[in-house]
Amino acid sequence: MVQALIRKSACVADLKKRAKRRIPKFAFDYIEGGCNSELALSNNRTALDDIFLRPEYLQKYQTPELGTTLFGKQYASPFGIAPLGLSGLVWPDASAMHARAALKANIPFVLSTVSTISIEDAAKNAEDNFWFQLYPPADEEILDDMLKRLLDVGCQNLVVTVDVPTPSRRISAIKSGLAVPPKITVKSVFESTIRPFWSLATVRAGLPQFATLRPYIKDAKNIEDIATFIRVTLRDVVDESSLRNLRDKWQGNLIVKGISHVDDALTVKEIGADGIIVSNHGGRQLDASLPPAETLEEIIDAVGADLTVMADSGVETGVDIARYLALGAEAVFAGRAFLYGVAAHGEQGAEHTIDLLRDELEQVMSQVHCAKPELMHQYLE
Ligand SMILES: Cc1cc2nc3c(=O)[nH]c(=O)nc-3n(C[C@H](O)[C@H](O)[C@H](O)COP(=O)(O)O)c2cc1C
């Protein structure tokens, strides 16, 4: 079976091609799109392509060991599944599939606040591989309740996203008419009927719901009410004082996602958070942003001794993961790759994406004679 999957999809690019054939255009655009002119998206690719690794073939060879420790827990690989909002639009139950695959492969799984499965379901499926990404609600009571729910299910790692102070402009989404909540239009019905696997799965599961947020909208009659709630209540800009507030309330590990400036990283360190994810949201928020591959090293120089520094944006292969590790990241996250995986092959696709990235990373580490992820920086050109 694994061989059959590999023949169909031998790399993430194959998963992407297959995903495009299996899901409606509006759903594919939702995954693939960057913001505005999609320069940040292509600059992420160019910046990663500019990172070269230099092998030392005559150094002692050791079989690479991919395991890594993050916040006191041992993981099997130095990469994880980034938070992906509204993933149920791509494939019903995509987040549950990711959660189960992450548990099986022992890698981190980060559930988005606007995911289509709940905190409780994610914890059931991912167990202690479950991390939670927070868009902090303005309402303190809701915030406190969400933190309590996380505590109740034993979640240790809270990832606060700071790089969405405003909704972005994604031209492909505007053109394809994708709205939150998804609206049923003639165009979307047409795009769906020519994608029968997706349509059948979606009809069976029903339109995606924002499961984690549902309890807070007392009088919600439909998904539109929830979308209004998200626009009004969740759009709280995260600044230094809101991070301090979270630090006071949350005793577990606090990780700040979306850092691209040394000064922000220093602020995160100063308030006593535990880690950062250097990221430009996969090129989905600020088209003129610097690629993380260009900012990571200076940020690590400034705070690497005090914070766990991780990175994401633009990961399409295990080689890209090796590149971020070589720049000094302690772990790397991928987003789109995992959505392509489930869109292409359902639950098996979630596992297959992990296997592909892991095999590719292992091959690169073997090739350069690198024994452990934390030694990858020795091979940076
Ligand atoms: C479809 C989609 C939905 C996303 N939703 C969220 C989200 O809800 N919260 C968040 O912090 N980041 C979100 N992101 C950003 C990812 O967590 C991650 O930063 C980005 O995808 C990394 O880039 P890559 O897709 O090139 O790997 C989303 C990304 C995609 C592609």
Coordinates of C-alpha atoms and ligand atoms in Angstrom, one line a residue:
M1 CA 0.0 0.0 0.0
V2 CA 2.8 2.4 0.9
Q3 CA 4.5 1.5 -2.4
A4 CA 1.3 2.2 -4.3
L5 CA 1.1 5.6 -2.6
I6 CA 4.6 6.4 -3.4
R7 CA 4.0 5.6 -7.1
K8 CA 1.1 8.0 -7.1
S9 CA 2.7 10.7 -5.0
A10 CA 6.5 10.5 -4.6
C11 CA 6.9 14.1 -3.3
V12 CA 4.8 17.0 -2.0
A13 CA 4.6 18.4 -5.6
D14 CA 2.8 15.2 -6.6
L15 CA 0.4 15.6 -3.7
K16 CA -0.3 19.1 -4.8
K17 CA -1.0 18.0 -8.4
R18 CA -3.3 15.3 -7.2
A19 CA -5.0 17.6 -4.7
K20 CA -5.8 20.0 -7.5
R21 CA -7.6 17.3 -9.4
R22 CA -9.6 16.1 -6.3
I23 CA -10.9 19.2 -4.7
P24 CA -13.0 22.2 -6.0
K25 CA -11.0 25.1 -7.3
F26 CA -12.1 27.5 -4.5
A27 CA -10.8 25.0 -1.9
F28 CA -7.5 24.5 -3.8
D29 CA -7.1 28.3 -4.1
Y30 CA -7.7 28.6 -0.4
I31 CA -4.7 26.4 0.3
E32 CA -2.4 27.6 -2.3
G33 CA -2.9 31.3 -2.3
G34 CA -0.6 34.0 -1.0
C35 CA -1.6 37.6 -0.4
N36 CA -1.8 40.4 -2.9
S37 CA 0.7 39.9 -5.8
E38 CA 2.0 36.7 -4.1
L39 CA 5.5 38.1 -3.9
A40 CA 6.0 36.9 -0.3
L41 CA 5.0 33.5 -1.5
S42 CA 7.5 33.4 -4.3
N43 CA 10.2 35.2 -2.2
N44 CA 9.9 32.4 0.4
R45 CA 10.7 29.9 -2.3
T46 CA 13.6 32.0 -3.7
A47 CA 15.1 32.5 -0.2
L48 CA 15.0 28.8 0.6
D49 CA 16.5 28.0 -2.8
D50 CA 19.4 30.3 -1.9
I51 CA 20.4 28.3 1.1
F52 CA 23.2 25.8 0.2
L53 CA 24.5 22.9 2.2
R54 CA 28.1 21.9 2.1
P55 CA 28.9 18.2 2.8
E56 CA 32.0 17.0 4.5
Y57 CA 32.3 13.6 2.9
L58 CA 35.6 12.6 4.6
Q59 CA 34.2 13.3 8.1
K60 CA 33.1 10.2 10.1
Y61 CA 29.8 8.9 8.9
Q62 CA 27.0 8.3 11.4
T63 CA 23.5 7.2 10.6
P64 CA 21.4 10.2 11.2
E65 CA 19.1 10.3 14.2
L66 CA 16.1 12.6 13.5
G67 CA 14.7 12.8 17.0
T68 CA 14.6 16.1 18.8
T69 CA 13.5 17.4 22.2
L70 CA 11.2 20.4 22.3
F71 CA 9.9 21.8 25.7
G72 CA 11.0 18.7 27.5
K73 CA 9.3 16.2 25.2
Q74 CA 11.1 13.9 22.8
Y75 CA 9.7 13.9 19.2
A76 CA 10.7 11.5 16.4
S77 CA 11.4 14.2 13.9
P78 CA 12.3 17.9 14.0
F79 CA 9.2 19.1 12.1
G80 CA 5.5 19.4 12.8
I81 CA 2.1 20.3 11.4
A82 CA 1.4 24.1 11.4
P83 CA -2.0 25.5 12.4
L84 CA -4.4 25.4 9.5
G85 CA -7.7 27.2 9.9
L86 CA -10.9 26.0 8.1
S87 CA -9.1 22.8 7.1
G88 CA -12.4 21.0 7.0
L89 CA -13.1 22.9 3.8
V90 CA -10.2 21.2 2.1
W91 CA -11.2 17.7 3.3
P92 CA -13.8 16.8 6.0
D93 CA -12.1 16.1 9.3
A94 CA -8.6 17.0 7.9
S95 CA -7.5 18.3 11.3
A96 CA -8.5 15.0 13.0
M97 CA -6.5 13.1 10.3
H98 CA -3.5 15.4 10.9
A99 CA -3.8 14.9 14.6
R100 CA -3.9 11.1 14.4
A101 CA -1.0 11.1 11.9
A102 CA 1.1 13.4 14.2
L103 CA 0.5 11.1 17.2
K104 CA 1.4 8.0 15.2
A105 CA 4.6 9.6 13.8
N106 CA 5.3 11.4 17.1
I107 CA 5.6 14.9 15.7
P108 CA 3.8 18.1 17.0
F109 CA 0.4 18.9 15.7
V110 CA -0.9 22.5 16.2
L111 CA -4.6 23.0 16.1
S112 CA -5.8 26.4 14.8
T113 CA -8.3 28.5 16.8
V114 CA -10.5 28.5 13.7
S115 CA -10.1 24.8 13.0
T116 CA -13.1 22.7 12.2
I117 CA -12.5 20.2 15.1
S118 CA -12.6 21.2 18.7
I119 CA -9.9 21.4 21.3
E120 CA -11.3 18.3 23.0
D121 CA -11.3 16.2 19.7
A122 CA -7.8 17.3 18.8
A123 CA -6.5 16.3 22.3
K124 CA -8.3 12.9 21.9
N125 CA -6.6 12.3 18.5
A126 CA -3.2 13.8 19.1
E127 CA -2.8 13.2 22.9
D128 CA 0.4 14.9 24.1
N129 CA 1.5 15.8 20.6
F130 CA -1.4 18.4 20.7
W131 CA -0.3 22.1 20.6
F132 CA -2.9 24.8 20.4
Q133 CA -2.7 28.0 18.3
L134 CA -4.6 31.0 19.7
Y135 CA -6.0 34.0 18.1
P136 CA -6.7 35.7 21.5
P137 CA -10.3 36.7 21.8
A138 CA -10.9 40.2 23.1
D139 CA -13.4 38.9 25.6
E140 CA -11.5 37.8 28.8
E141 CA -14.1 35.4 29.8
I142 CA -13.9 33.5 26.6
L143 CA -10.1 33.6 26.7
D144 CA -10.1 32.2 30.3
D145 CA -12.5 29.5 29.3
M146 CA -10.4 28.5 26.3
L147 CA -7.3 28.3 28.5
K148 CA -9.2 26.2 31.0
R149 CA -10.3 23.8 28.3
L150 CA -6.7 23.5 27.2
L151 CA -5.6 22.8 30.7
D152 CA -8.4 20.2 31.2
V153 CA -7.2 18.2 28.2
G154 CA -3.6 18.4 29.2
C155 CA -2.3 20.7 26.5
Q156 CA 1.2 22.0 27.3
N157 CA 2.0 24.2 24.4
L158 CA 0.1 27.4 23.5
V159 CA 1.1 29.1 20.2
V160 CA -0.1 32.7 20.0
T161 CA -0.2 34.1 16.4
V162 CA 0.8 37.8 16.2
D163 CA 1.0 38.3 12.4
V164 CA -2.7 38.7 11.7
P165 CA -3.6 42.1 13.0
T166 CA -6.0 42.5 10.0
P167 CA -7.4 40.1 7.5
S168 CA -5.2 39.7 4.4
R169 CA -6.1 40.3 0.8
R170 CA -5.9 37.1 -1.1
I171 CA -6.7 37.8 -4.6
S172 CA -7.3 34.2 -5.6
A173 CA -9.9 33.9 -2.7
I174 CA -11.6 37.1 -3.7
K175 CA -11.8 36.0 -7.3
S176 CA -13.0 32.5 -6.6
G177 CA -15.6 34.0 -4.2
L178 CA -14.4 32.1 -1.2
A179 CA -16.1 33.6 1.9
V180 CA -16.0 32.7 5.6
P181 CA -18.4 31.0 6.1
P182 CA -18.3 29.2 2.7
K183 CA -21.2 30.4 0.6
I184 CA -23.1 28.1 -1.8
T185 CA -23.0 29.8 -5.2
V186 CA -23.7 28.5 -8.7
K187 CA -19.9 28.6 -9.3
S188 CA -19.0 26.7 -6.1
V189 CA -21.7 24.1 -6.8
F190 CA -20.3 23.7 -10.4
E191 CA -16.8 23.4 -9.1
S192 CA -17.9 20.9 -6.5
T193 CA -19.9 18.6 -8.8
I194 CA -16.9 18.1 -11.0
R195 CA -15.0 16.9 -7.9
P196 CA -17.2 13.9 -6.8
F197 CA -14.9 12.5 -4.1
W198 CA -14.8 15.8 -2.3
S199 CA -18.5 16.4 -2.8
L200 CA -19.5 13.0 -1.4
A201 CA -17.2 13.3 1.6
T202 CA -18.5 16.9 2.3
V203 CA -22.1 15.9 1.9
R204 CA -21.6 13.1 4.4
A205 CA -19.8 15.3 6.9
G206 CA -21.8 18.5 6.3
L207 CA -20.4 22.0 5.9
P208 CA -17.4 22.7 8.1
Q209 CA -18.0 24.2 11.5
F210 CA -15.7 26.2 13.7
A211 CA -15.9 23.6 16.4
T212 CA -13.6 25.1 19.1
L213 CA -15.5 28.4 19.0
R214 CA -19.1 27.0 18.9
P215 CA -19.8 27.1 22.7
Y216 CA -19.2 30.9 22.8
I217 CA -21.9 31.9 20.4
K218 CA -24.9 31.3 22.6
D219 CA -27.5 32.2 20.1
A220 CA -25.7 31.1 17.0
K221 CA -28.3 29.7 14.6
N222 CA -25.9 29.0 11.8
I223 CA -22.3 29.2 10.6
E224 CA -22.8 32.8 9.5
D225 CA -23.4 33.9 13.2
I226 CA -20.1 32.1 14.1
A227 CA -18.3 33.9 11.2
T228 CA -19.6 37.3 12.5
F229 CA -18.3 36.3 16.0
I230 CA -14.9 35.6 14.5
R231 CA -14.8 38.9 12.7
V232 CA -15.9 40.9 15.8
T233 CA -14.6 39.0 18.8
L234 CA -11.5 37.3 17.6
R235 CA -9.9 40.2 15.7
D236 CA -8.0 41.3 18.7
V237 CA -4.6 42.8 17.8
V238 CA -1.9 41.0 19.8
D239 CA 0.6 43.5 21.3
E240 CA 3.1 43.4 24.1
S241 CA 0.4 44.0 26.8
S242 CA -1.8 41.2 25.5
L243 CA 1.2 38.9 25.5
R244 CA 2.0 39.8 29.1
N245 CA -1.6 39.1 30.0
L246 CA -1.3 35.7 28.4
R247 CA 2.0 35.0 30.2
D248 CA 0.3 35.8 33.5
K249 CA -2.7 33.5 32.7
W250 CA -0.9 30.5 31.1
Q251 CA 1.5 28.4 33.1
G252 CA 2.4 26.1 30.2
N253 CA 4.8 26.8 27.4
L254 CA 4.0 30.0 25.6
I255 CA 5.2 30.2 21.9
V256 CA 4.8 33.3 19.7
K257 CA 4.2 32.7 16.0
G258 CA 4.7 35.2 13.3
I259 CA 8.0 36.8 14.5
S260 CA 10.1 38.5 11.8
H261 CA 11.8 41.3 13.7
V262 CA 14.7 41.0 16.3
D263 CA 13.0 43.6 18.5
D264 CA 9.8 41.5 18.7
A265 CA 11.9 38.5 19.5
L266 CA 13.6 40.4 22.3
T267 CA 10.2 41.5 23.6
V268 CA 9.0 37.9 23.6
K269 CA 12.1 36.9 25.6
E270 CA 11.7 39.8 28.0
I271 CA 8.1 38.9 28.9
G272 CA 9.2 35.3 29.7
A273 CA 7.7 33.3 26.8
D274 CA 9.3 30.0 25.9
G275 CA 9.6 30.0 22.2
I276 CA 9.0 31.7 18.9
I277 CA 8.1 30.6 15.4
V278 CA 9.8 32.8 12.8
S279 CA 7.2 33.0 10.1
N280 CA 5.6 35.2 7.5
H281 CA 2.4 33.0 7.6
G282 CA 3.4 31.2 4.4
G283 CA 3.3 34.5 2.5
R284 CA -0.4 35.0 3.3
Q285 CA -0.4 38.2 5.2
L286 CA 2.2 40.8 4.1
D287 CA 3.3 40.7 0.5
A288 CA 6.4 42.9 1.3
S289 CA 7.5 40.7 4.2
L290 CA 11.0 39.3 4.4
P291 CA 11.2 35.5 4.0
P292 CA 11.9 33.8 7.4
A293 CA 15.0 32.2 5.7
E294 CA 16.5 35.7 5.6
T295 CA 15.6 36.8 9.1
L296 CA 16.1 33.6 11.1
E297 CA 19.8 33.8 11.7
E298 CA 19.8 37.3 13.2
I299 CA 16.9 36.4 15.4
I300 CA 18.6 33.3 16.6
D301 CA 21.8 35.4 17.3
A302 CA 19.6 37.7 19.5
V303 CA 17.5 35.3 21.4
G304 CA 18.5 31.7 20.5
A305 CA 20.2 31.1 23.9
D306 CA 17.0 31.9 25.8
L307 CA 14.1 30.9 23.5
T308 CA 13.3 27.8 21.5
V309 CA 13.4 29.2 18.0
M310 CA 11.4 27.4 15.3
A311 CA 10.5 28.4 11.7
D312 CA 7.9 27.9 9.0
S313 CA 6.9 29.2 5.6
G314 CA 7.7 27.7 2.2
V315 CA 8.5 24.2 3.2
E316 CA 7.8 21.9 0.3
T317 CA 10.5 19.2 0.8
G318 CA 12.7 17.6 3.4
V319 CA 15.5 19.6 1.8
D320 CA 13.7 22.8 2.9
I321 CA 13.4 21.5 6.5
A322 CA 17.2 20.7 6.4
R323 CA 17.8 24.3 5.2
Y324 CA 15.9 25.8 8.1
L325 CA 17.7 23.5 10.5
A326 CA 21.0 24.6 9.0
L327 CA 20.0 28.2 9.6
G328 CA 19.6 27.2 13.3
A329 CA 15.9 26.4 13.7
E330 CA 15.2 23.9 16.4
A331 CA 12.1 22.7 14.7
V332 CA 10.3 23.5 11.4
F333 CA 6.6 23.5 10.6
A334 CA 4.8 23.0 7.3
G335 CA 1.3 24.0 6.4
R336 CA 0.2 23.6 2.8
A337 CA 2.1 20.4 2.3
F338 CA -0.1 18.7 4.9
L339 CA -3.3 20.0 3.3
Y340 CA -2.2 18.7 -0.1
G341 CA -1.6 15.4 1.6
V342 CA -5.2 14.9 2.9
A343 CA -6.7 16.4 -0.2
A344 CA -4.8 13.9 -2.4
H345 CA -5.1 10.8 -0.3
G346 CA -7.4 11.4 2.7
E347 CA -6.1 10.1 6.1
Q348 CA -3.3 8.0 4.5
G349 CA -2.2 11.2 2.8
A350 CA -1.6 12.8 6.2
E351 CA 0.7 10.0 7.2
H352 CA 2.3 9.9 3.7
T353 CA 3.2 13.6 3.9
I354 CA 5.0 13.0 7.1
D355 CA 6.8 10.0 5.7
L356 CA 7.9 11.9 2.6
L357 CA 9.2 14.8 4.5
R358 CA 10.9 12.6 7.0
D359 CA 12.5 10.3 4.3
E360 CA 13.7 13.4 2.3
L361 CA 15.2 15.0 5.5
E362 CA 16.9 11.7 6.5
Q363 CA 18.4 11.4 3.0
V364 CA 19.8 15.0 3.1
M365 CA 21.3 14.4 6.6
S366 CA 22.9 11.2 5.4
Q367 CA 24.2 12.9 2.3
V368 CA 26.0 15.6 4.2
H369 CA 27.0 13.2 7.1
C370 CA 25.0 15.0 9.7
A371 CA 24.2 12.9 12.7
K372 CA 21.5 15.0 14.4
P373 CA 19.2 17.9 13.5
E374 CA 21.0 20.3 15.9
L375 CA 24.3 19.7 14.1
M376 CA 22.8 20.8 10.7
H377 CA 24.2 24.3 11.1
Q378 CA 27.7 22.9 10.5
Y379 CA 26.8 22.2 6.9
L380 CA 25.5 25.7 6.1
E381 CA 27.5 27.2 3.2
Ligands
LIG1 C1 -5.0 27.2 4.4 C2 -4.2 27.8 5.5 C3 -4.7 28.1 6.7 C4 -4.0 28.7 7.8 N1 -4.6 29.0 9.0 C5 -3.8 29.5 10.0 C6 -4.4 29.7 11.3 O1 -5.6 29.5 11.5 N2 -3.6 30.2 12.2 C7 -2.2 30.4 12.0 O2 -1.5 30.8 13.0 N3 -1.7 30.2 10.8 C8 -2.4 29.7 9.8 N4 -1.8 29.4 8.6 C9 -0.4 29.6 8.4 C10 0.4 28.3 8.8 O3 0.2 28.0 10.1 C11 1.9 28.4 8.4 O4 2.4 29.6 9.0 C12 2.1 28.5 6.9 O5 1.2 27.7 6.2 C13 3.5 28.0 6.6 O6 3.8 28.1 5.3 P1 3.7 26.9 4.2 O7 2.2 26.7 4.0 O8 4.4 27.4 3.0 O9 4.3 25.7 4.9 C14 -2.6 28.9 7.6 C15 -2.0 28.5 6.3 C16 -2.8 28.0 5.3 C17 -2.1 27.5 4.1

